[in-house]
Coordinates of C-alpha atoms and ligand atoms in Angstrom, one line a residue:
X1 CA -112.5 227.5 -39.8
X2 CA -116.1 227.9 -39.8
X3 CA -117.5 226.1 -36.5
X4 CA -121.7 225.1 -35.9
X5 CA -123.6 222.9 -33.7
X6 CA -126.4 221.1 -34.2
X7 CA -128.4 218.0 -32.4
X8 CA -128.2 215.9 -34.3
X9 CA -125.7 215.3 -37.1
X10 CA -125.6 212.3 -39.6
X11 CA -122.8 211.2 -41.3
X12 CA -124.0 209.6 -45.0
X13 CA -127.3 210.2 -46.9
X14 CA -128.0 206.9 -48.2
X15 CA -131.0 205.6 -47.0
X16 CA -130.1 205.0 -43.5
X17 CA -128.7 208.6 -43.2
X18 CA -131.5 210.0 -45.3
X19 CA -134.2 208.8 -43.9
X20 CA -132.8 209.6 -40.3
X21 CA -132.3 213.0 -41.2
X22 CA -135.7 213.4 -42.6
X23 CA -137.6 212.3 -39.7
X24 CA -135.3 214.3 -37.0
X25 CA -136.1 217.2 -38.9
X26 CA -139.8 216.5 -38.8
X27 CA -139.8 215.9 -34.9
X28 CA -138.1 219.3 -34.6
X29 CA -134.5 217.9 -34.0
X30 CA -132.0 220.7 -34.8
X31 CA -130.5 217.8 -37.4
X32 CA -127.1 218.6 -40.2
X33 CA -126.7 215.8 -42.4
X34 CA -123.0 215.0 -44.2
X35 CA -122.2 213.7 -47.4
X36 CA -119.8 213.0 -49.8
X37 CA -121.2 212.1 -52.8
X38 CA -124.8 212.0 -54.3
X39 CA -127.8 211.9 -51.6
X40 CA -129.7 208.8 -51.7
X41 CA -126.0 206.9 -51.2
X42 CA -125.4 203.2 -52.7
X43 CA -129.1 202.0 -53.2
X44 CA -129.8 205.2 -55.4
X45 CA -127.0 206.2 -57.2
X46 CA -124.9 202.6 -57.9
X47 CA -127.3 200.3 -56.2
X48 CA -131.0 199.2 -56.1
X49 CA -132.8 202.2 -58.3
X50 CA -129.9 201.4 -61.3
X51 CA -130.1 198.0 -61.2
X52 CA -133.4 198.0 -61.2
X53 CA -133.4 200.0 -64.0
X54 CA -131.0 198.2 -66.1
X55 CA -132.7 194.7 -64.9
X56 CA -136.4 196.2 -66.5
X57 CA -134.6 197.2 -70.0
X58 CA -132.8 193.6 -70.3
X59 CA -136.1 191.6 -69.5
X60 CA -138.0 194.2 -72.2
X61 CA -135.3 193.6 -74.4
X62 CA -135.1 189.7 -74.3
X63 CA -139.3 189.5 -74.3
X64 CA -139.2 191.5 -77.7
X65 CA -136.4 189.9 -78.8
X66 CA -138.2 186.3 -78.6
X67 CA -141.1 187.6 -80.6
X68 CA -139.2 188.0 -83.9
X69 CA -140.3 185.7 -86.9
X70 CA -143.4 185.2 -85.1
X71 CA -142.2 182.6 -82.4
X72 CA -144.1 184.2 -80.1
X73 CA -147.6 182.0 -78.7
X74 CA -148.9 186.0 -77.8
X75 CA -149.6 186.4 -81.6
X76 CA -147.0 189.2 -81.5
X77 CA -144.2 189.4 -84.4
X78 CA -141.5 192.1 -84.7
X79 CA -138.5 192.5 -86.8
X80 CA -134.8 192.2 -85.3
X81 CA -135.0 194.6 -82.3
X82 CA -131.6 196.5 -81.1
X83 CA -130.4 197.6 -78.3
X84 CA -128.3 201.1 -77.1
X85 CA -127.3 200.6 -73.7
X86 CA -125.6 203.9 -73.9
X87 CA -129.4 205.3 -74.1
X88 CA -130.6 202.5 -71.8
X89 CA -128.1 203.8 -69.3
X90 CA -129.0 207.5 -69.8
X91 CA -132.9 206.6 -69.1
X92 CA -131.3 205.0 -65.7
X93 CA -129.3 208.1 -65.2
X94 CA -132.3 210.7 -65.3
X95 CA -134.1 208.4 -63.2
X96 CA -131.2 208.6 -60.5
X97 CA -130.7 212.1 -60.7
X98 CA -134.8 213.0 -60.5
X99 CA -134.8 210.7 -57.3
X100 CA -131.4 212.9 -56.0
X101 CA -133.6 216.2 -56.5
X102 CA -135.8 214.3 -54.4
X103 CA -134.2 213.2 -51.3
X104 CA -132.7 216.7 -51.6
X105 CA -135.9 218.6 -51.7
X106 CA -137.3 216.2 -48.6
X107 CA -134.6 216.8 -46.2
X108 CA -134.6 220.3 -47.0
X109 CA -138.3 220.5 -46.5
X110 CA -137.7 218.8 -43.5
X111 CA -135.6 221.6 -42.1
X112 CA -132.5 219.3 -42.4
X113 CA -129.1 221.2 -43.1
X114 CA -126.7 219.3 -45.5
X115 CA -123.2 219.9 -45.8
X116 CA -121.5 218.6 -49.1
X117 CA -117.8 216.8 -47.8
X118 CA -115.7 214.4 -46.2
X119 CA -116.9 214.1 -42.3
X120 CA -113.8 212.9 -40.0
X121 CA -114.2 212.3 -36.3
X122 CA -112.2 214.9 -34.4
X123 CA -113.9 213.2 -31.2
X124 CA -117.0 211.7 -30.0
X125 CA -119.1 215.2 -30.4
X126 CA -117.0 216.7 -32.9
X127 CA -116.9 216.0 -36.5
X128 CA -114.5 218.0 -39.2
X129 CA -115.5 217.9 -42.7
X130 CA -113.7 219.3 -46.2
X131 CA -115.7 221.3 -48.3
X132 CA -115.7 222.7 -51.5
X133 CA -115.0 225.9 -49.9
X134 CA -113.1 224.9 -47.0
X135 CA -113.0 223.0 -43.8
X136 CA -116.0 223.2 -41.7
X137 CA -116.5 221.9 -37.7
X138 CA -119.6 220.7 -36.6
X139 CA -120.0 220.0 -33.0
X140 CA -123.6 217.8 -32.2
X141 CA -124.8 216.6 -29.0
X142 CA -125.7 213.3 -30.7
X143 CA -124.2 211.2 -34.0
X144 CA -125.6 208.5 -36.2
X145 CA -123.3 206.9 -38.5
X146 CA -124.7 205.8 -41.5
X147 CA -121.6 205.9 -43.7
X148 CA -122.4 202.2 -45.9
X149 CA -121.0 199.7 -47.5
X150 CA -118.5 199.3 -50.7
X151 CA -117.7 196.3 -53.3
X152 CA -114.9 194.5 -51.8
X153 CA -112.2 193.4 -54.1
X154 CA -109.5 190.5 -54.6
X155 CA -106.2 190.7 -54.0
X156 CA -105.8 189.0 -57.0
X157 CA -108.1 190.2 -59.1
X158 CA -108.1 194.3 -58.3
X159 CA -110.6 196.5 -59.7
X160 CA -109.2 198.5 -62.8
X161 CA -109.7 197.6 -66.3
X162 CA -111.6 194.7 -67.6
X163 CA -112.2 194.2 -63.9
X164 CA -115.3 195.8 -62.7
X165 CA -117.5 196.1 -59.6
X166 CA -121.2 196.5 -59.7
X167 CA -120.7 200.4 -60.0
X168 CA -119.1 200.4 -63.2
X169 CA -121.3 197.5 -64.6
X170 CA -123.9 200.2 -63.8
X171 CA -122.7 202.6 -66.1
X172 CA -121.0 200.0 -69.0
X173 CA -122.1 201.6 -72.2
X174 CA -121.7 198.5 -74.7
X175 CA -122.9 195.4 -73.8
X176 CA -119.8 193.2 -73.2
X177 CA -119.5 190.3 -75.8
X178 CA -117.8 188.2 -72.8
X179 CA -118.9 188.8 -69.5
X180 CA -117.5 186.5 -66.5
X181 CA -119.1 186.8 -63.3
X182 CA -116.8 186.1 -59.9
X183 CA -119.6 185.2 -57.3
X184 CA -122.9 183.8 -57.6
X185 CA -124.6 185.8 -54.8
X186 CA -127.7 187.9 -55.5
X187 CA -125.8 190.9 -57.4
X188 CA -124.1 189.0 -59.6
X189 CA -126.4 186.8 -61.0
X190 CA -129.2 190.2 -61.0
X191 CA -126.7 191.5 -63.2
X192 CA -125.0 188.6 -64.9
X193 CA -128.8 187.6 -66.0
X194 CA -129.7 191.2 -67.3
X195 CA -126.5 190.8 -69.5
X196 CA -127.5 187.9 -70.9
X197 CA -130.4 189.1 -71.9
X198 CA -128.9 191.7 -73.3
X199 CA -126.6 189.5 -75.6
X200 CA -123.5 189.0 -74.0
X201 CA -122.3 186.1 -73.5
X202 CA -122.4 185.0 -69.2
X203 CA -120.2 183.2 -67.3
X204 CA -120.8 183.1 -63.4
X205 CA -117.8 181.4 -61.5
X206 CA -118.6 180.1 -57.9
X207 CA -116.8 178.5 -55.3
X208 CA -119.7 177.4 -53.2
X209 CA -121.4 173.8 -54.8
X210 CA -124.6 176.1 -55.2
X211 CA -125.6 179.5 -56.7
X212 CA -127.7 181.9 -54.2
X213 CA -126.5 180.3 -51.7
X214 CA -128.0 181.8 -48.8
X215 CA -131.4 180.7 -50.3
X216 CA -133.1 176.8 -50.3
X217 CA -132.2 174.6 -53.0
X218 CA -136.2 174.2 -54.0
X219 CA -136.3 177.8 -53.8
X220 CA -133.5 178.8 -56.2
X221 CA -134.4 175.7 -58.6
X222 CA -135.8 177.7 -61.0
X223 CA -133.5 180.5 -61.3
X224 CA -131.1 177.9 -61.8
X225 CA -133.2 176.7 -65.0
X226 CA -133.5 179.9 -66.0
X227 CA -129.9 180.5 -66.0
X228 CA -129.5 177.7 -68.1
X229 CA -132.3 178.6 -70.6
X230 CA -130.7 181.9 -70.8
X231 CA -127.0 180.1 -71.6
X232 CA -125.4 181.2 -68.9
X233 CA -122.4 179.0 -68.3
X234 CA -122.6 178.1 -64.3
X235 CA -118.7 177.0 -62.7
X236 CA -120.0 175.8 -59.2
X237 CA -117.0 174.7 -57.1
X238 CA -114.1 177.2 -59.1
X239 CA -112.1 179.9 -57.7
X240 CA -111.4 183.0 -59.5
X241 CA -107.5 182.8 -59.5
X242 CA -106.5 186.0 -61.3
X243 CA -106.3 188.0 -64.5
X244 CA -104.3 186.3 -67.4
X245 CA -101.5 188.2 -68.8
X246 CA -103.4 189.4 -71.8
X247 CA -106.0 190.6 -69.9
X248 CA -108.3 188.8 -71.8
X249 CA -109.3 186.0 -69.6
X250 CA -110.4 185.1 -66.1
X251 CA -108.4 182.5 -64.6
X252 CA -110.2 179.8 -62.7
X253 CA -109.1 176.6 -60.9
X254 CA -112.1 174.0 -61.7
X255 CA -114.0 172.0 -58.7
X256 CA -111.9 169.4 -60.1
X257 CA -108.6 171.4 -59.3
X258 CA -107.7 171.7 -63.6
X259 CA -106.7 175.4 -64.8
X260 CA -109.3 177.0 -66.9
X261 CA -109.6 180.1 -68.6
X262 CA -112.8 181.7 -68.9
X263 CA -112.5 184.4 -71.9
X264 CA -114.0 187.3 -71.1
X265 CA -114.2 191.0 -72.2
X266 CA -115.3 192.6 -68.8
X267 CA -114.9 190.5 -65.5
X268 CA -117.4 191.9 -62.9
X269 CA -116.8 190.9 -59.3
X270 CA -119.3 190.3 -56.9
X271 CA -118.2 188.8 -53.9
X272 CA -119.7 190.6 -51.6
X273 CA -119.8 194.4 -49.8
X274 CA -118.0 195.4 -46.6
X275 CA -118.9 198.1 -44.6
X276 CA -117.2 201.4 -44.9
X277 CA -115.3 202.1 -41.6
X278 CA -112.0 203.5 -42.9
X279 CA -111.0 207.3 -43.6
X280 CA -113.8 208.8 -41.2
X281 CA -111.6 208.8 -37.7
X282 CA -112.9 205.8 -36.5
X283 CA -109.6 205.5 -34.4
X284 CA -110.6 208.5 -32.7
X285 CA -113.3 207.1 -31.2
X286 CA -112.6 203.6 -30.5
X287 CA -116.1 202.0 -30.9
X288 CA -116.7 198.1 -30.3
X289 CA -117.2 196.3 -33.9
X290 CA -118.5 192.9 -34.6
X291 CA -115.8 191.7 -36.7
X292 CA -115.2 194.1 -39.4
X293 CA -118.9 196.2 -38.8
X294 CA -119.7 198.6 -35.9
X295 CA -121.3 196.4 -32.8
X296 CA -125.0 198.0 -32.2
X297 CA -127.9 196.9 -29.7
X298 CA -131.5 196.3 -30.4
X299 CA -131.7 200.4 -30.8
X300 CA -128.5 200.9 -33.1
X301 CA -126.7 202.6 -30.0
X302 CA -122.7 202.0 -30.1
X303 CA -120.5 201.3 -27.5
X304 CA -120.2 204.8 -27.3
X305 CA -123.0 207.3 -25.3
X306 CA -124.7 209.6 -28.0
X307 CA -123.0 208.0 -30.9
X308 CA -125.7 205.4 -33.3
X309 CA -125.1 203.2 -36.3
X310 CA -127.5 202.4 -39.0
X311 CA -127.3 200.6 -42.3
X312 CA -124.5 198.6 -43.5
X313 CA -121.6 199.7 -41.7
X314 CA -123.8 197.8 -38.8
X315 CA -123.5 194.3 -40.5
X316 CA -126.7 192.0 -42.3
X317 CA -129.1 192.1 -43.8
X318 CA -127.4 194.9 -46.2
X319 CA -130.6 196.2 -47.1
X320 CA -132.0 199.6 -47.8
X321 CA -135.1 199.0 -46.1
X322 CA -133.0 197.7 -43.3
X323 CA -131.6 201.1 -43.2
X324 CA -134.1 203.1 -43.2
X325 CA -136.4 201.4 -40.8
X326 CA -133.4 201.4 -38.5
X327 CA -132.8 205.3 -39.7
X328 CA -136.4 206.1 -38.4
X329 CA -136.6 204.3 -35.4
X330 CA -133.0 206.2 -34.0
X331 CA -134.6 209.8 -35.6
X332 CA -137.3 209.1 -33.0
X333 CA -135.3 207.5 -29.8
X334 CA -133.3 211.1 -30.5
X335 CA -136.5 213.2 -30.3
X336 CA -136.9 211.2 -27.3
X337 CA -140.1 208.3 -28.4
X338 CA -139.9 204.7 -27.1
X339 CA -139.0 202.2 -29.8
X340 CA -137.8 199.3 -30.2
X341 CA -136.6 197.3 -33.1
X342 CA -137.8 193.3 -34.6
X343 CA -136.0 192.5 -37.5
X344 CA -138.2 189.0 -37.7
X345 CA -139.9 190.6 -40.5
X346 CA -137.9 192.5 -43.0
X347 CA -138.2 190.8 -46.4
X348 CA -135.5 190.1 -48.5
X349 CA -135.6 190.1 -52.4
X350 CA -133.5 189.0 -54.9
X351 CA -134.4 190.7 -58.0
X352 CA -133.5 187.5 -60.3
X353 CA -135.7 185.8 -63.4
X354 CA -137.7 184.6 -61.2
X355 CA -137.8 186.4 -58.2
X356 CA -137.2 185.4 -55.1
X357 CA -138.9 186.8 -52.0
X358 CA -138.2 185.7 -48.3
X359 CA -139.6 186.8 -44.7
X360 CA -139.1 185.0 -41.8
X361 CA -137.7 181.9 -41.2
X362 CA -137.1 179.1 -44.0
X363 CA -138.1 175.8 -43.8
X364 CA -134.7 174.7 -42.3
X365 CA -134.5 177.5 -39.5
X366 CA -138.1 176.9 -38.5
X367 CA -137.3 172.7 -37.8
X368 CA -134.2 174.5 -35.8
X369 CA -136.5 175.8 -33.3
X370 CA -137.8 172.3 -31.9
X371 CA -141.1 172.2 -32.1
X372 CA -143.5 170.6 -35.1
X373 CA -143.7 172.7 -38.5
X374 CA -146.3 172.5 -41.0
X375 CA -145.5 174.0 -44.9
X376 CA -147.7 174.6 -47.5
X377 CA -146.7 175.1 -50.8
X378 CA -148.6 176.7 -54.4
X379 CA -147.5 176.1 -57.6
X380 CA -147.9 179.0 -59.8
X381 CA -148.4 176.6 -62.5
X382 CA -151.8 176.5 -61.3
X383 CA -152.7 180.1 -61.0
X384 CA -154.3 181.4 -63.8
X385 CA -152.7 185.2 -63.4
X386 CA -149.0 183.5 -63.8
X387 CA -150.2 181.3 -66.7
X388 CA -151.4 184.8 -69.0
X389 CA -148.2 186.1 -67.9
X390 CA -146.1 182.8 -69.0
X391 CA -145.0 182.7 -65.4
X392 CA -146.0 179.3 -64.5
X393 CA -142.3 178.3 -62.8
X394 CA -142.1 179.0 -59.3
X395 CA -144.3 179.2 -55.9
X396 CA -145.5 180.6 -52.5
X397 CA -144.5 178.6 -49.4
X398 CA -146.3 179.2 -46.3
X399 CA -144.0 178.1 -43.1
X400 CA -145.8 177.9 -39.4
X401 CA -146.3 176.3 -36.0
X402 CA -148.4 172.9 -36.2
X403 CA -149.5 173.6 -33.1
X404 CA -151.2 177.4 -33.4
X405 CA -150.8 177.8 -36.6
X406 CA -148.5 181.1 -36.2
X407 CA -146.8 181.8 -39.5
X408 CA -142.9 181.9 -39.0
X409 CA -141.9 182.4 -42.5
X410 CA -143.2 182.7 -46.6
X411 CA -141.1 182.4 -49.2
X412 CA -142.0 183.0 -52.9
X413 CA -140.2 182.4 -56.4
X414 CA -141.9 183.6 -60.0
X415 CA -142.2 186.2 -62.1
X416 CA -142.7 189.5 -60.3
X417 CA -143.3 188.1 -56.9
X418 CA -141.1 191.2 -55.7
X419 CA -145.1 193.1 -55.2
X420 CA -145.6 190.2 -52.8
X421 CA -143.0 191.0 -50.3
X422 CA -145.4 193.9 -48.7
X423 CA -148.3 190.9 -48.0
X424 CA -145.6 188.8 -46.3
X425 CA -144.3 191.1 -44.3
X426 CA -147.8 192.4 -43.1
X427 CA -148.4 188.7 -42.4
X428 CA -145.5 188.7 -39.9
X429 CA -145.7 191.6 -38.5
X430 CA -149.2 191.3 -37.3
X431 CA -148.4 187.5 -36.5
X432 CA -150.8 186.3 -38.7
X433 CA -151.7 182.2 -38.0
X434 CA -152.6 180.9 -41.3
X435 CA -156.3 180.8 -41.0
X436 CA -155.7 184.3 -41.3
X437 CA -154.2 184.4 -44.5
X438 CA -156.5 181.5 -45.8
X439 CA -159.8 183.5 -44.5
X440 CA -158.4 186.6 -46.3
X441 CA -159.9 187.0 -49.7
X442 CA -157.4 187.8 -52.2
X443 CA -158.3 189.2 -55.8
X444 CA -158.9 187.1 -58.8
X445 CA -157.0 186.9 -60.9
X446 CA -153.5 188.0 -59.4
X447 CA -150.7 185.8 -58.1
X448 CA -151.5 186.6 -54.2
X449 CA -153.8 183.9 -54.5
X450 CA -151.2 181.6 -54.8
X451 CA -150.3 183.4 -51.0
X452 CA -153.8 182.3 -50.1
X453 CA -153.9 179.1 -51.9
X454 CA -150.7 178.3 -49.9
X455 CA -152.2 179.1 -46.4
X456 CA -155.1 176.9 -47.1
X457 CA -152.8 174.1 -48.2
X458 CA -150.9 174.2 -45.3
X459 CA -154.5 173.6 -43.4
X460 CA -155.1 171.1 -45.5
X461 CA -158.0 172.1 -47.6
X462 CA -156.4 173.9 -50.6
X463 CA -158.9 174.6 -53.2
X464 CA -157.2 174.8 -56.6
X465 CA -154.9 171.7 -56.2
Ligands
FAD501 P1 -125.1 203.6 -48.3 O1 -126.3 203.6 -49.2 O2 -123.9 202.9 -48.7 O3 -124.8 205.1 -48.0 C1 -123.7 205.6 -47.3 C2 -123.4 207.0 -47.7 O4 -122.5 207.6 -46.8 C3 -122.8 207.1 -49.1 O5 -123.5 208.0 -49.9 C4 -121.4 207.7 -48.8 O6 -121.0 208.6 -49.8 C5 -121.6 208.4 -47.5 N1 -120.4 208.5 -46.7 C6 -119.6 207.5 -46.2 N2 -118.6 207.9 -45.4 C7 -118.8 209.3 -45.4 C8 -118.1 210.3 -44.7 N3 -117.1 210.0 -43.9 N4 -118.5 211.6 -44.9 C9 -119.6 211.8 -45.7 N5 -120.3 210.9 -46.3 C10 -119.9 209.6 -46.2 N6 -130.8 196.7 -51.2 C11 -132.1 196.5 -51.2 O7 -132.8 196.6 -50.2 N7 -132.7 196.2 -52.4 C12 -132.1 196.1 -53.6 O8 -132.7 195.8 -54.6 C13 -130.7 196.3 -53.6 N8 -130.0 196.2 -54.7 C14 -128.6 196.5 -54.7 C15 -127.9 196.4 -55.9 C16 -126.6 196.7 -55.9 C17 -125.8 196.6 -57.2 C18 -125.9 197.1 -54.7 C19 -124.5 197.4 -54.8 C20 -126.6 197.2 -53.5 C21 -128.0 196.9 -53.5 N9 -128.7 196.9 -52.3 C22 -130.0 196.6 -52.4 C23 -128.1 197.2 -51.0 C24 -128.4 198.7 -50.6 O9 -127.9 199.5 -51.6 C25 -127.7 199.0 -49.3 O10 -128.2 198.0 -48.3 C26 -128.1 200.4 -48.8 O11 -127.7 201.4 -49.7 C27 -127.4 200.7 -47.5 O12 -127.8 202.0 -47.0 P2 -126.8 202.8 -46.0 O13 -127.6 204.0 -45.7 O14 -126.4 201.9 -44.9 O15 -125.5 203.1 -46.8

């Protein structure tokens, strides 16, 4: 059995792993790096880059599609467009497997050794993984997992057949006529909302009273229009109960507690991810978890000396750039930097018609803290960029202290407010009061204004409302 040592080794190359391999190497860490499957892990191979991808071609598709006969107020006509998802999905594929080429060519400029397998704790220094060509033993003085997250799945509603996670919605090559959706959460209705767009028709069963749950109800108000617009049915209250016998149906138990059958070609369930801590020795080891994820402190250090965990395996937010800020931060504590670690400011988005974009603290969890709040809010039904781009639903919300003015949170929903999530998180980062954001002058005509525009509102004195 072929036996090296290393550093550092990583265990997964998504972008936790990647990222922390990348920057070992370029600090001069002797650094291996493990995986499995493709590099780039869940977000580019089954994750952010193909839904993405696959979210772009539905909106293109549904923008042309309003503009035959002439309905159009652009002025544009066209005649019956089609669409060939199995080309669609081809375009997404060559986009994944350029960006593969490209985490590999990084970590190997980096000096980073990758070894294609299975890695399996042998014991806290010692990690055994099946190759193509055999079984390999790499002993490392130190070990960041990175090793993700995966769809989970129902009992009663297993994966197999007309039931489908995220990953094979990814890769579907007919649109389905009948799609039902088990969860309402931000991958679902990304997804459900790119398939109605495409032309199936969308069902999204929920069991919570409210879509996006983990959002405001102001905030998600006009994805939940949009939904509607679009015709996708909306079950708020139901539970998914199972399969029916013909396979041809989802089985749902109403908020009213009736039996209803939801017909459905595919049934894609999204009901959340949990992190993958199985099949890679983690009995060997014995770390503490934090229910069903590995327990970390402030600098992703285990319960275990020389052993770090990064990503999703670690618990929420399951975001890339979660991962990889956490993956850089632990590649330089290894090479021996001081660094510490504030998640107050990593943005979320939910890549929805409209967008949603949130940093820092809501409304809600801003009141929590005690003191006096003040909010500002800009409509994008008065910004003259959203109006050319017939995205006048939606808004920035400013969130700070009354008393210093320190900005705690900003949350925005609209069309393509995603490019906004960089200015928010600068905000917060570099504790921005909202004089600051108000006194920064923001280019005409573009939708950050409405950023601006919120600021000053929250001061009091906005100018274009
Ligand atoms: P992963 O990306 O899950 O990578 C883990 C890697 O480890 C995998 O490649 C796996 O093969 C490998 N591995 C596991 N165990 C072993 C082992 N024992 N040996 C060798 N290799 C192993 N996040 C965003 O921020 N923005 C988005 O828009 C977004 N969209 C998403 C859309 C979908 C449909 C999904 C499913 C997820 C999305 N996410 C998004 C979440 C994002 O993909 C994850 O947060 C991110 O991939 C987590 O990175 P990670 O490095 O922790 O783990």
């Amino acid at each position: 059995m072929k036996e090296i040592s290393c550093k550092l080794l990583v265990m997964g190359a998504g972008p936790g792993g990647y990222v922390c391999a990348i920057r070992a190497g370029q600090l001069g860490v002797d650094t291996v790096i493990v995986e499995a499957g493709k590099p780039g892990g869940t977000c580019l191979n089954v994750g952010c880059i193909p839904s993405k991808a696959l979210i772009h071609a539905a909106e293109e598709f549904e923008k042309v599609s309003h503009m035959e006969g002439g309905n159009s107020p652009l002025g544009i006509s066209v005649t019956a467009p089609t669409l060939d998802l199995a080309r669609t999905v081809a375009w997404k594929d060559g986009i994944v497997s350029r960006l593969n080429s490209g985490v590999a060519g990084l970590l190997k400029k980096a000096g980073v050794k990758t070894v294609h397998g299975w890695a399996m704790f042998r014991d806290g220094k010692t990690v055994a993984v099946e190759t193509e060509t055999g079984s390999q033993v790499i002993r490392a003085e130190t070990i960041v997992i990175a090793t993700g997250s995966a769809p989970v799945d129902l009992s009663f509603l297993p994966f197999g057949g007309p039931v489908i996670s995220s990953t094979e919605a990814l890769a579907l090559n007919e649109v389905p006529q009948k799609l039902a959706v088990v969860g309402g959460g931000y991958i679902g209705l990304e997804l459900g909302m790119a398939f109605a767009k495409m032309g199936a028709e969308v069902t999204v069963v929920e069991a919570l009273p409210r879509v996006l749950a983990q959002y405001d109800a102001e905030l998600t108000r006009p994805v939940v229009k949009r939904l509607n617009a679009l015709g996708v049915e909306v079950m708020l209250g139901a539970k998914a109960k199972g399969l029916s016998t013909k396979g041809d149906a989802l089985l749902v138990e109403t908020s009213d507690g009736k039996n209803a059958k939801v017909a459905a070609d595919r049934i894609l369930v999204t009901v959340g991810r949990k992190p993958v801590t199985e099949g890679w020795g983690l009995e060997q080891i014995d770390l503490d978890r934090a229910g069903k994820f590995i327990r970390i402190d402030d600098q992703c250090r285990t319960s275990m000396r020389g052993i770090f965990a990064i990503g999703d395996v670690t618990g929420e937010p399951m975001l890339a750039h979660r991962a990889m800020a956490q993956g850089e931060m632990v590649a330089e504590i290894i090479a021996g930097h001081k660094r510490s670690w504030d998640k107050r400011s990593i943005p979320a988005v939910c890549f929805t018609d409209p967008e949603l974009v949130t940093a820092g603290l809501s409304p809600e969890e801003a009141k929590a803290l005690g003191g006096e709040i003040k909010i500002g809010m800009f409509p994008f039904a008065a910004n003259g960029r959203a109006m050319t781009k017939l995205g006048e639903d939606g808004f920035v919300r400013v969130v700070a202290r009354a008393d210093n003015h320190l900005v705690l949170g900003i949350q925005a929903v609209g069309q393509g407010v995603s490019e906004l999530a960089a200015a928010f998180g600068l905000a917060l980062e570099m504790g921005a009061r909202l004089e600051d954001i108000a006194g920064t002058i923001h280019a005409h005509p573009t939708q950050g204004e409405g950023f601006q525009e919120a600021a000053l509102k929250a001061l009091g004195h906005a100018l274009h409302i």
